[in-house]
Structure formats: C-alpha cells, structure tokens
Short mmCIF file of C-alpha atoms and ligand atoms in Angstrom, two decimals:
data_model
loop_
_atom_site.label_atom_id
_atom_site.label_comp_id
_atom_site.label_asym_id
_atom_site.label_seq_id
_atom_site.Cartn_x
_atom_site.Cartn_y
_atom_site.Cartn_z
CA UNK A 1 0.00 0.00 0.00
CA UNK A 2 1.13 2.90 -0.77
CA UNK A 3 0.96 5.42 2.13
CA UNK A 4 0.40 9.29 1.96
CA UNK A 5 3.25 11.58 2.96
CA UNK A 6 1.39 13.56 5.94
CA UNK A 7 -0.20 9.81 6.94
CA UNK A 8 3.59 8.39 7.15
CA UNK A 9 4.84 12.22 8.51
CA UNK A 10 2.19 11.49 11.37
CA UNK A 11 3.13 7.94 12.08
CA UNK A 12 6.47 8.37 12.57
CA UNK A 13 6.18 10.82 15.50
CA UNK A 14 3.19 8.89 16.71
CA UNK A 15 5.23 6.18 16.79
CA UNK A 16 8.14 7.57 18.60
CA UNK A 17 6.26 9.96 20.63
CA UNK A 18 4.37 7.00 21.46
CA UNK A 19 7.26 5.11 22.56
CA UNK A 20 8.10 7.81 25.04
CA UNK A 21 4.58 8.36 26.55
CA UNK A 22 4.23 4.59 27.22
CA UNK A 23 7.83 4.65 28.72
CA UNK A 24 6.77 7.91 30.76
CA UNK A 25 3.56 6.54 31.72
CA UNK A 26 4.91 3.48 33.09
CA UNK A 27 7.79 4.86 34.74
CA UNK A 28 6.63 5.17 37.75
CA UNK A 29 5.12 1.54 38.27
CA UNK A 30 8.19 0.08 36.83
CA UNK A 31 9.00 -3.08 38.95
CA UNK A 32 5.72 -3.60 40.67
CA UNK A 33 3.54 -6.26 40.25
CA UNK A 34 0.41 -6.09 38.59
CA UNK A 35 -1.50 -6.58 41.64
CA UNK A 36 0.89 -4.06 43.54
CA UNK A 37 -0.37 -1.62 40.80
CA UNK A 38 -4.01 -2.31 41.54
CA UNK A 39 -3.51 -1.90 45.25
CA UNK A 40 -1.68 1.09 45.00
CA UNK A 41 -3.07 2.71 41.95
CA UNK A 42 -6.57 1.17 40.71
CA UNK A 43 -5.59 1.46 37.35
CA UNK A 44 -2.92 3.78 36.24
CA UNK A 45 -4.01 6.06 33.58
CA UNK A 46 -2.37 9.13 33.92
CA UNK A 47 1.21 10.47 34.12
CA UNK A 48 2.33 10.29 37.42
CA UNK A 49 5.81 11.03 39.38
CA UNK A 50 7.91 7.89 40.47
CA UNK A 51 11.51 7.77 40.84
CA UNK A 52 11.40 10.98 38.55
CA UNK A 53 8.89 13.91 38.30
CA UNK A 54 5.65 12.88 36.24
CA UNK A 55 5.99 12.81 32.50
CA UNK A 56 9.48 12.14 32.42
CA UNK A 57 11.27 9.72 30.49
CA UNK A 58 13.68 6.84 31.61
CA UNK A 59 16.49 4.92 29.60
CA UNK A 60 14.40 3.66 27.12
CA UNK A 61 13.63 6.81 25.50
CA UNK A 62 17.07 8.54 25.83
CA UNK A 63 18.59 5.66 23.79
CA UNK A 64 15.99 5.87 21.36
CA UNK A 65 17.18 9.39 21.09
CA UNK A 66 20.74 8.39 20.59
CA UNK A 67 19.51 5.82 17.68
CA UNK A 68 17.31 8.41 16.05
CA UNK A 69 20.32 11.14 16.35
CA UNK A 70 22.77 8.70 14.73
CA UNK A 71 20.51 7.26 11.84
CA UNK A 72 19.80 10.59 11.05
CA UNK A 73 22.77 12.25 10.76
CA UNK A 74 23.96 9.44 8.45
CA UNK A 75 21.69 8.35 7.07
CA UNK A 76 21.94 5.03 8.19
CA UNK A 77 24.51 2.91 10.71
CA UNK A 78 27.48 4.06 12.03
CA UNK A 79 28.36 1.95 14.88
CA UNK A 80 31.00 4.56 16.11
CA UNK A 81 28.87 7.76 16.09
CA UNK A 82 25.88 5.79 17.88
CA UNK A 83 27.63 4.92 20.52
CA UNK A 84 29.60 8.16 21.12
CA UNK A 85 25.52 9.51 21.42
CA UNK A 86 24.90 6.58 23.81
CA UNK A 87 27.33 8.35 25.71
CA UNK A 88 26.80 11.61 25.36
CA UNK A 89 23.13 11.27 26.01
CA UNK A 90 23.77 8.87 29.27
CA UNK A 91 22.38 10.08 32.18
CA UNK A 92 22.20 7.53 35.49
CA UNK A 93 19.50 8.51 37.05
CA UNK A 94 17.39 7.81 33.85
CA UNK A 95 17.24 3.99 35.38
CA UNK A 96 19.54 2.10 33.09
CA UNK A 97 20.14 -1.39 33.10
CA UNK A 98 23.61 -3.24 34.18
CA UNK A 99 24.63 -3.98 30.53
CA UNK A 100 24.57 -1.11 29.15
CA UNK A 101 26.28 0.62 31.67
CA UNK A 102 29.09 -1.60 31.81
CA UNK A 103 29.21 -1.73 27.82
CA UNK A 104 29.51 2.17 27.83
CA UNK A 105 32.23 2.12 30.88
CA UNK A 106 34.28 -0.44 29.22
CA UNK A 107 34.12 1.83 25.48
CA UNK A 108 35.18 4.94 27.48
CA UNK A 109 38.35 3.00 29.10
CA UNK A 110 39.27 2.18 25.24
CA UNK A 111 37.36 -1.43 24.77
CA UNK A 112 36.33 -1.02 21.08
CA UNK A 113 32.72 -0.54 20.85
CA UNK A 114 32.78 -3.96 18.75
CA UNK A 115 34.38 -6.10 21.62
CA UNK A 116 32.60 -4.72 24.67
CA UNK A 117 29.05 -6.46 24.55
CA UNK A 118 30.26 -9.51 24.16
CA UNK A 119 32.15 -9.44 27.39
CA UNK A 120 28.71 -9.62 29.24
CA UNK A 121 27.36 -12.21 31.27
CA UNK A 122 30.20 -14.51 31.11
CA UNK A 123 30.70 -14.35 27.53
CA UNK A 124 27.01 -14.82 26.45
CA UNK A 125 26.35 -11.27 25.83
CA UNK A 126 22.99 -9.97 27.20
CA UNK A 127 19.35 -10.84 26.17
CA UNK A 128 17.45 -8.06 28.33
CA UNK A 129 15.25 -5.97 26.44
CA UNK A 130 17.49 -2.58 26.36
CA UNK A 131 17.71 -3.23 22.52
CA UNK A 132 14.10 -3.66 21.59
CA UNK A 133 13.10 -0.90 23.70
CA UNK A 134 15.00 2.01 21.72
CA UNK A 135 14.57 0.37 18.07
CA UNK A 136 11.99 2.22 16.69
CA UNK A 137 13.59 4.65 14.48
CA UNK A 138 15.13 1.83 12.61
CA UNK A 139 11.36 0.17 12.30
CA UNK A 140 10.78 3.55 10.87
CA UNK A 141 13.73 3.75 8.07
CA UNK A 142 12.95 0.77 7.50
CA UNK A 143 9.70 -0.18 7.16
CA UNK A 144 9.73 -1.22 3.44
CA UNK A 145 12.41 -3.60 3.37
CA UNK A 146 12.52 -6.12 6.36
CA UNK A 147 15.87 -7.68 4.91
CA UNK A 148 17.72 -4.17 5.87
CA UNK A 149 15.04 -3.90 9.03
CA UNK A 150 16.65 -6.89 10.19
CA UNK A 151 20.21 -6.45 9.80
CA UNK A 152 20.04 -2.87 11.21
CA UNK A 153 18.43 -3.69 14.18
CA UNK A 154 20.99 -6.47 14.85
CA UNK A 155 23.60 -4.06 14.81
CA UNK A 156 22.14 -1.32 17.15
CA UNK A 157 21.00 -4.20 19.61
CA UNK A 158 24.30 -5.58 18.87
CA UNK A 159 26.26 -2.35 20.71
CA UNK A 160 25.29 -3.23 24.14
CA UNK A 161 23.13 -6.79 23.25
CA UNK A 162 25.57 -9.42 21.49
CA UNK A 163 23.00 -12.43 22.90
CA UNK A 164 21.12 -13.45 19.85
CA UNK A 165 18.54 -13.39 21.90
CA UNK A 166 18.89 -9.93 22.53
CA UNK A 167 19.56 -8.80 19.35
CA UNK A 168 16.46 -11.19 17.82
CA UNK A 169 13.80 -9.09 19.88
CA UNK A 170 14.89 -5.93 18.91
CA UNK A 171 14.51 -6.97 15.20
CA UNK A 172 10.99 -8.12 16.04
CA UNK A 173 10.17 -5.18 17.95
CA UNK A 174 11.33 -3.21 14.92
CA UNK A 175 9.44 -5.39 12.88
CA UNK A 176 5.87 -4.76 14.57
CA UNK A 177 6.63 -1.02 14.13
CA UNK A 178 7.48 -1.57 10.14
CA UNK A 179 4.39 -3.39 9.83
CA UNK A 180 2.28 -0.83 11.98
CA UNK A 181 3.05 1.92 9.89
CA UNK A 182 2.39 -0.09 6.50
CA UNK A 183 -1.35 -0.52 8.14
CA UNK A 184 -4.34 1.75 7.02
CA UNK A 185 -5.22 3.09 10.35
CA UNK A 186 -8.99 3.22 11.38
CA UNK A 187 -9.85 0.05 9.28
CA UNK A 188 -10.49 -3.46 11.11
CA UNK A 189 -6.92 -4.44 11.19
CA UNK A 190 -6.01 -7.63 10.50
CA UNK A 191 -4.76 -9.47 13.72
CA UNK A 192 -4.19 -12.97 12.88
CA UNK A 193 -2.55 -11.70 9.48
CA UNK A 194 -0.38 -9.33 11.33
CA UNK A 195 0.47 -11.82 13.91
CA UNK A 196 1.64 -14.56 11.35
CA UNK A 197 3.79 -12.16 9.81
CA UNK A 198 6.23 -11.77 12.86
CA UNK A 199 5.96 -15.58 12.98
CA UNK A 200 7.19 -15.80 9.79
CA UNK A 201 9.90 -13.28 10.50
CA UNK A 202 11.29 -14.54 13.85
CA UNK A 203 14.13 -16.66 13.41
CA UNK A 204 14.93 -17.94 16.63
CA UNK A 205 12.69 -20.64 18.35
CA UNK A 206 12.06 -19.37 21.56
CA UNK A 207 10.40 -16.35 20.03
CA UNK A 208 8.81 -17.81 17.42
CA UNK A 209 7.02 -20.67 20.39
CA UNK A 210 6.05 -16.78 22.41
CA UNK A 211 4.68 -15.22 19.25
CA UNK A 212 2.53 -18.47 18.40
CA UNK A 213 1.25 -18.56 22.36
CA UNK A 214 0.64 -14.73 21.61
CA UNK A 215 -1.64 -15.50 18.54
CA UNK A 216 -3.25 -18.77 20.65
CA UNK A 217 -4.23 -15.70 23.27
CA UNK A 218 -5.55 -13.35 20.69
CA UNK A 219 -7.77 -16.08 19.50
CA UNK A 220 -9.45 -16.45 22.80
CA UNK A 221 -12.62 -14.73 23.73
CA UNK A 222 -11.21 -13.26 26.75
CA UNK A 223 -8.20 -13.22 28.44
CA UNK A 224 -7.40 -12.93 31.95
CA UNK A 225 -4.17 -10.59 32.43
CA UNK A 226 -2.86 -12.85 35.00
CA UNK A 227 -2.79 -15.35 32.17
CA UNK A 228 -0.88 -12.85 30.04
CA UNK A 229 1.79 -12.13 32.25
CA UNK A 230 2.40 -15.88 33.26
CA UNK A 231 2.02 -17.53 29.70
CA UNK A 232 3.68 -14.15 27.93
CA UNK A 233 6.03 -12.59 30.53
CA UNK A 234 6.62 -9.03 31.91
CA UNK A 235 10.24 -8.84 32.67
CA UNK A 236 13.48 -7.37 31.64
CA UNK A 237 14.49 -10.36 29.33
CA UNK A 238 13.75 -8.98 25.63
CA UNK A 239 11.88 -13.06 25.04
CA UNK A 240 9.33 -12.12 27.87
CA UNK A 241 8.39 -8.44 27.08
CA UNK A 242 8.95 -8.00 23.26
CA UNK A 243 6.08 -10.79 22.63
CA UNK A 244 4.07 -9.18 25.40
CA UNK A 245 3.82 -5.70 24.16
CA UNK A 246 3.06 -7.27 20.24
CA UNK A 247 -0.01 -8.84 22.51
CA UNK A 248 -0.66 -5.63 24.42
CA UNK A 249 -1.14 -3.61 21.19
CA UNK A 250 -2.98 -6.54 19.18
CA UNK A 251 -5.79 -7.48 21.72
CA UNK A 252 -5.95 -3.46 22.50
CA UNK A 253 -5.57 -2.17 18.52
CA UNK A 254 -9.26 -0.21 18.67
CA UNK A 255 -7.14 2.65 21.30
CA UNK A 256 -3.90 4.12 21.33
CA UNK A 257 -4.95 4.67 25.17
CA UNK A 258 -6.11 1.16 25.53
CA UNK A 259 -3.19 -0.56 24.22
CA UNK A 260 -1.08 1.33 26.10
CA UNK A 261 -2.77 1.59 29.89
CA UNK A 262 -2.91 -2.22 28.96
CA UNK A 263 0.55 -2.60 28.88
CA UNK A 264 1.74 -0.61 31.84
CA UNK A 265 -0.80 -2.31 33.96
CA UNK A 266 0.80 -5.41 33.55
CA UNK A 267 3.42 -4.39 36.01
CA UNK A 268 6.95 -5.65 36.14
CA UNK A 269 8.71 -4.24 33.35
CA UNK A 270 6.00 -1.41 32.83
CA UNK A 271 8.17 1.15 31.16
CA UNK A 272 9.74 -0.94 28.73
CA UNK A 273 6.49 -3.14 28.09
CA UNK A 274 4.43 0.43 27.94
CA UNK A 275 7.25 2.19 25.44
CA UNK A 276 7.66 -0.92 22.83
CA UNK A 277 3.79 -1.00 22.42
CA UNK A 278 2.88 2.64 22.28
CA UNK A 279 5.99 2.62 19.44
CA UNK A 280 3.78 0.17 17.82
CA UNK A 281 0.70 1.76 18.33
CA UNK A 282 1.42 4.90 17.52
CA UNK A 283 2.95 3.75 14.22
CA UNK A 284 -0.27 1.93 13.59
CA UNK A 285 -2.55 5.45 14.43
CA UNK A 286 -0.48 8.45 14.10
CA UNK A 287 0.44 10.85 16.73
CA UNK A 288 -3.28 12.29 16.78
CA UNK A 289 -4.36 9.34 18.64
CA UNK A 290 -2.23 9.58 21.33
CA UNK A 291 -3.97 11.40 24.11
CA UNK A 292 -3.57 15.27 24.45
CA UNK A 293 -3.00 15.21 28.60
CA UNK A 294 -0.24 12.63 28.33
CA UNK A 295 1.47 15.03 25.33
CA UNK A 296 1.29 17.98 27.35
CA UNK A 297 2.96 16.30 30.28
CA UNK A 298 5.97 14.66 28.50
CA UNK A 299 9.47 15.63 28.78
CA UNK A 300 11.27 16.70 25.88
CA UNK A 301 8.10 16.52 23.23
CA UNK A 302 9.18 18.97 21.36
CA UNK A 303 12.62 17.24 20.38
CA UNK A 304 11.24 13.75 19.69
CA UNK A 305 9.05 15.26 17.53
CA UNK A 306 11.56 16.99 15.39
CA UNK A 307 13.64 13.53 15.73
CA UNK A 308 10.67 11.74 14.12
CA UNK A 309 10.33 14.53 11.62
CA UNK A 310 13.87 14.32 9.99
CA UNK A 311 13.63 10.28 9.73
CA UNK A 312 10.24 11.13 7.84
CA UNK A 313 12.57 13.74 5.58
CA UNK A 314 14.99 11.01 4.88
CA UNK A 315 11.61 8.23 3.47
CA UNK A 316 10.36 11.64 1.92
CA UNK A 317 13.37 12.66 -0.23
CA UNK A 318 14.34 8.96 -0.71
O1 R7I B 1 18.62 -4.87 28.65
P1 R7I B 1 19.03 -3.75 29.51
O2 R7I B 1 19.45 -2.50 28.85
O3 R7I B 1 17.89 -3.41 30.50
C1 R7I B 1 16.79 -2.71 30.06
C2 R7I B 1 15.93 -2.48 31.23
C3 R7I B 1 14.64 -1.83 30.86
O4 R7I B 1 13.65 -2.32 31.73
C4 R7I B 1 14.90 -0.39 31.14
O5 R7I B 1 13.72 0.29 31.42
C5 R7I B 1 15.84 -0.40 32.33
O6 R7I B 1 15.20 -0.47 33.55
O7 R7I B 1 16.60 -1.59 32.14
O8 R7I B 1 20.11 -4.20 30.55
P2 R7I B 1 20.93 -5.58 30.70
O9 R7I B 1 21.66 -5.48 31.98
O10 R7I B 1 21.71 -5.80 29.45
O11 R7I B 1 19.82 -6.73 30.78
C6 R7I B 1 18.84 -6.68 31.77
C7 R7I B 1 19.00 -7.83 32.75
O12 R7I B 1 18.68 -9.04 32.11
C8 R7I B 1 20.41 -8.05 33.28
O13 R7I B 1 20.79 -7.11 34.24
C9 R7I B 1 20.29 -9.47 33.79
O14 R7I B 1 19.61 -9.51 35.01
C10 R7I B 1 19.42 -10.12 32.71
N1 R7I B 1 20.28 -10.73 31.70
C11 R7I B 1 20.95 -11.87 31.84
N2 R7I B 1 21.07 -12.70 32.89
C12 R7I B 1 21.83 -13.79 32.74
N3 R7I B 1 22.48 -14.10 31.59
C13 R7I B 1 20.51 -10.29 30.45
N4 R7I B 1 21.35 -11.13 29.79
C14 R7I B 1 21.63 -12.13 30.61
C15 R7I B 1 22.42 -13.33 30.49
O15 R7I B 1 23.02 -13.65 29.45
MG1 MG B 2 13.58 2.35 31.59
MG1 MG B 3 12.15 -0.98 31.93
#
C-alpha cells in the first residue's frame, strides 16, 4: 500500500512519541507487580511522578534518542557515532540497566565498541530488552524492506546486546513497528494476518514458540491478564516483554490509550512493556491518537518530535 506523505509524517512521531509516553507513563510503576499496581493505583491512567517527576522519560527513551540522532545524521549505521551519542546522552538517574552501563564504561576506558558487549554475562552477551526498547527509528527507516530492518536492528541491539537473543527481539520489535506503519489506520486491522507475519519473521525458536502462544491468546474470547503475564512474561528479558507488548497492542488495537494503559498495567517491566507497544501503536494510528493530557505532560516533546520529523525527511526525499 502505498501510504500518503502527511499519513507516514504522522506515524512516525506517533510512533516515537508514542514510545516515550508509554515509557513515561509506566515509569513510575516500573518493577511492581500487577497486583501491587491495583492496590496502589486502581488502574494507572495518567502520568504520574515515580523515581522521577511525572511525565518524564527513563532509559528507554534517551537511547531511542541516541539511535534516532545517529541514523539521522547518516543516514543510516554508524556503529562509532551511535555509541559516542549513547554516551553523550547517558544520564544515570534515567534507570539504566547493568549492561549497558558496563558496555559504555568499558568503550570509554578504550574497549572497542565492537568487543565490549560480548564481554557480558560470562561471555554470552545480554538478552534483556534494552535493545528492543530504543529500536523504533530503525522500524521507521525501514519499514519497506525487512531484509535491511533486520540487519540494522541487529547491529544497534548488537552495541550493548551481542546475545542473539537480545539482538532477535529488537529486530521483532522493529518489525511490529514496520508493519504498523504499513497498516491503514482506522480500518479493522487484520490481527491474525499481522500476527503470522512476525511468525514468519522470527528466526529464533524461543520467540517464534512466544509469538505463536501470543496468537493462541488473541484467539481467545477473553483473556485474563494474570494469564498474560504468566504464559507471555513481563520482565526485563527482551523473550518475555517483546512478545508481550506485540499482545498488548494486538488485543488493544481499537485505542492508542487502551493498548497502552494495557501494557503498563501489567506491572513488572512497565516502562519498557508500555514504550515498545505505544511505538507500535502509535505507528499503527499516528500521533493524533495519542492522548492530548499525556502530550502535554511529557518531557522533551518537542525534540522527539523533530527527531521523528527528519527520519520522515529522509523516506520523503528517498
Ligand atoms: O537490557 P538492559 O538494557 O535493561 C533494560 C531495562 C529496561 O527495563 C529499562 O527500562 C531499564 O530499567 O533496564 O540491561 P541488561 O543489563 O543488558 O539486561 C537486563 C538484565 O537481564 C540483566 O541485568 C540481567 O539480570 C538479565 N540478563 C541476563 N542474565 C543472565 N544471563 C541479560 N542477559 C543475561 C544473560 O546472558
Ligand atoms: Mg527504563
Ligand atoms: Mg524498563
């Protein structure tokens, strides 16, 4: 399908704007349980203050800033340049994640950026989800050629995430985006045809057994969340939170909202789980679905939006 210019313009920075209001929203429940949320919250719906000030972003958003920056400026991968914005960009109290911390230590004593990653975890390199949650931008370059999609996304997983594993989710995270945007918005989208498609794409077999359990839960009448989180997952690993926000969005598509309160309800990894599916979601709707109060509240709107904008340039002028 071929998409119009201001549709695609307004995907893009719903998608990443998305990404950064789910991340925002579930900031501050990050680490609780689901029932934890409930107790404490009822159901948490609007941008509130945690371990930072409400509306503001963690980790997940600032390296989606540094992977936006870098593809932008050009034009595509440069290993080098993306990590000297991972570092540039790094702030601790954002709420990073072990890995990535030690990855961007180890580069700054002189490790080269190629070797570091794979230092982790005894060799293994890590599988946590820090490089699914920042890979929308390259969902968004490439959203018309999954072969590219794919090998991108390795390699910006692969600067901090050398664990196929790792690496694997962010390419299916990036995925769900590129198919998001290729939707129509507003028509009955297609869920089992979207869901087969990841299937198809995902390589490795643990993800490929999560996304067929996701598309066995989508086919159910109703689905208790408890069910969710046990069969799906809502921790840190990128194999039980990339799967969970593809379900998130799918069995919430009719609402950017709904999706995305969805998500961060789920507790445990609630920013991450809440970012990856308002990226998808947002691709899917455009940025004027994404509610106005949780907009006006978010930190830094102004310069995701312009991030979002230039990637659009770049498809535009192609
Ligand atoms: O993946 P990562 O950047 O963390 C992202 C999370 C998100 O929730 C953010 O919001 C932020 O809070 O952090 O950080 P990593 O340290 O690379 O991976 C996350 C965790 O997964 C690790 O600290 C480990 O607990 C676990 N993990 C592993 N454990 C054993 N063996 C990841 N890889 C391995 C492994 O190979
Ligand atoms: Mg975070
Ligand atoms: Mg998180």
């Amino acid at each position: 399908m071929k998409i119009k210019p201001e549709i695609l313009r307004s995907k893009f920075i719903g998608s990443l704007l998305g990404l950064a209001v789910g991340d925002a929203l579930g900031m501050p429940v990050e680490g609780l349980t689901a029932e934890e949320i409930r107790l404490k919250f009822g159901v948490v719906k609007e941008m509130i203050s945690g371990r930072l000030p409400a509306g503001c972003y963690t980790d997940d958003t600032e390296m989606m800033i540094g992977v936006a920056e870098s593809l932008i400026e050009n034009r595509g991968f440069n290993g080098e340049d993306m990590v000297k914005r991972f570092i540039r960009n790094f702030k601790f109290w954002r709420g990073y994640g072990y890995g990535p911390i030690k990855v961007l230590e180890m580069i700054k004593k002189g490790v080269p950026w190629e070797k570091a990653a794979e230092k982790l975890f005894g060799g293994e390199g890590s599988y946590g989800n820090g490089g699914a949650m920042r890979i929308a931008p390259v969902g968004l370059l490439y959203y018309d050629n999954p072969e590219i999609l794919r090998s991108v996304a390795y390699k910006v997983a692969r600067i901090t995430h050398a664990n196929k594993l790792g690496m694997e989710g962010a390419a299916i995270q990036a995925y769900a985006v590129a198919l998001a945007v290729m939707e129509e918005p507003h028509k009955t989208l297609e869920v089992e045809d979207f869901i087969t498609k990841v299937y198809m794409f995902s390589c490795d077999n643990i993800f490929r057994d999560k996304v067929r359990l996701v598309k066995q839960l989508l086919e159910k009448n109703s689905v208790d969340k408890f069910e969710v989180i046990s069969r799906l997952g809502n921790s840190i690993e990128a194999f039980n939170s990339v799967p969970t926000a593809l379900y998130s969005f799918l069995a919430n598509y009719e609402s950017f909202e709904d999706a995305v309160i969805y998500a961060v309800n789920l507790g445990g990894d609630a920013d991450t789980i809440g970012a990856m599916t308002g990226a998808i979601a947002g691709a899917y709707y455009g940025v004027e679905a994404i509610p106005k109060r949780w907009l006006d509240r978010l930190e830094g709107r102004p310069y995701i939006e312009s991030l979002a904008e230039r990637l659009w340039m770049i498809k535009h002028t192609d």
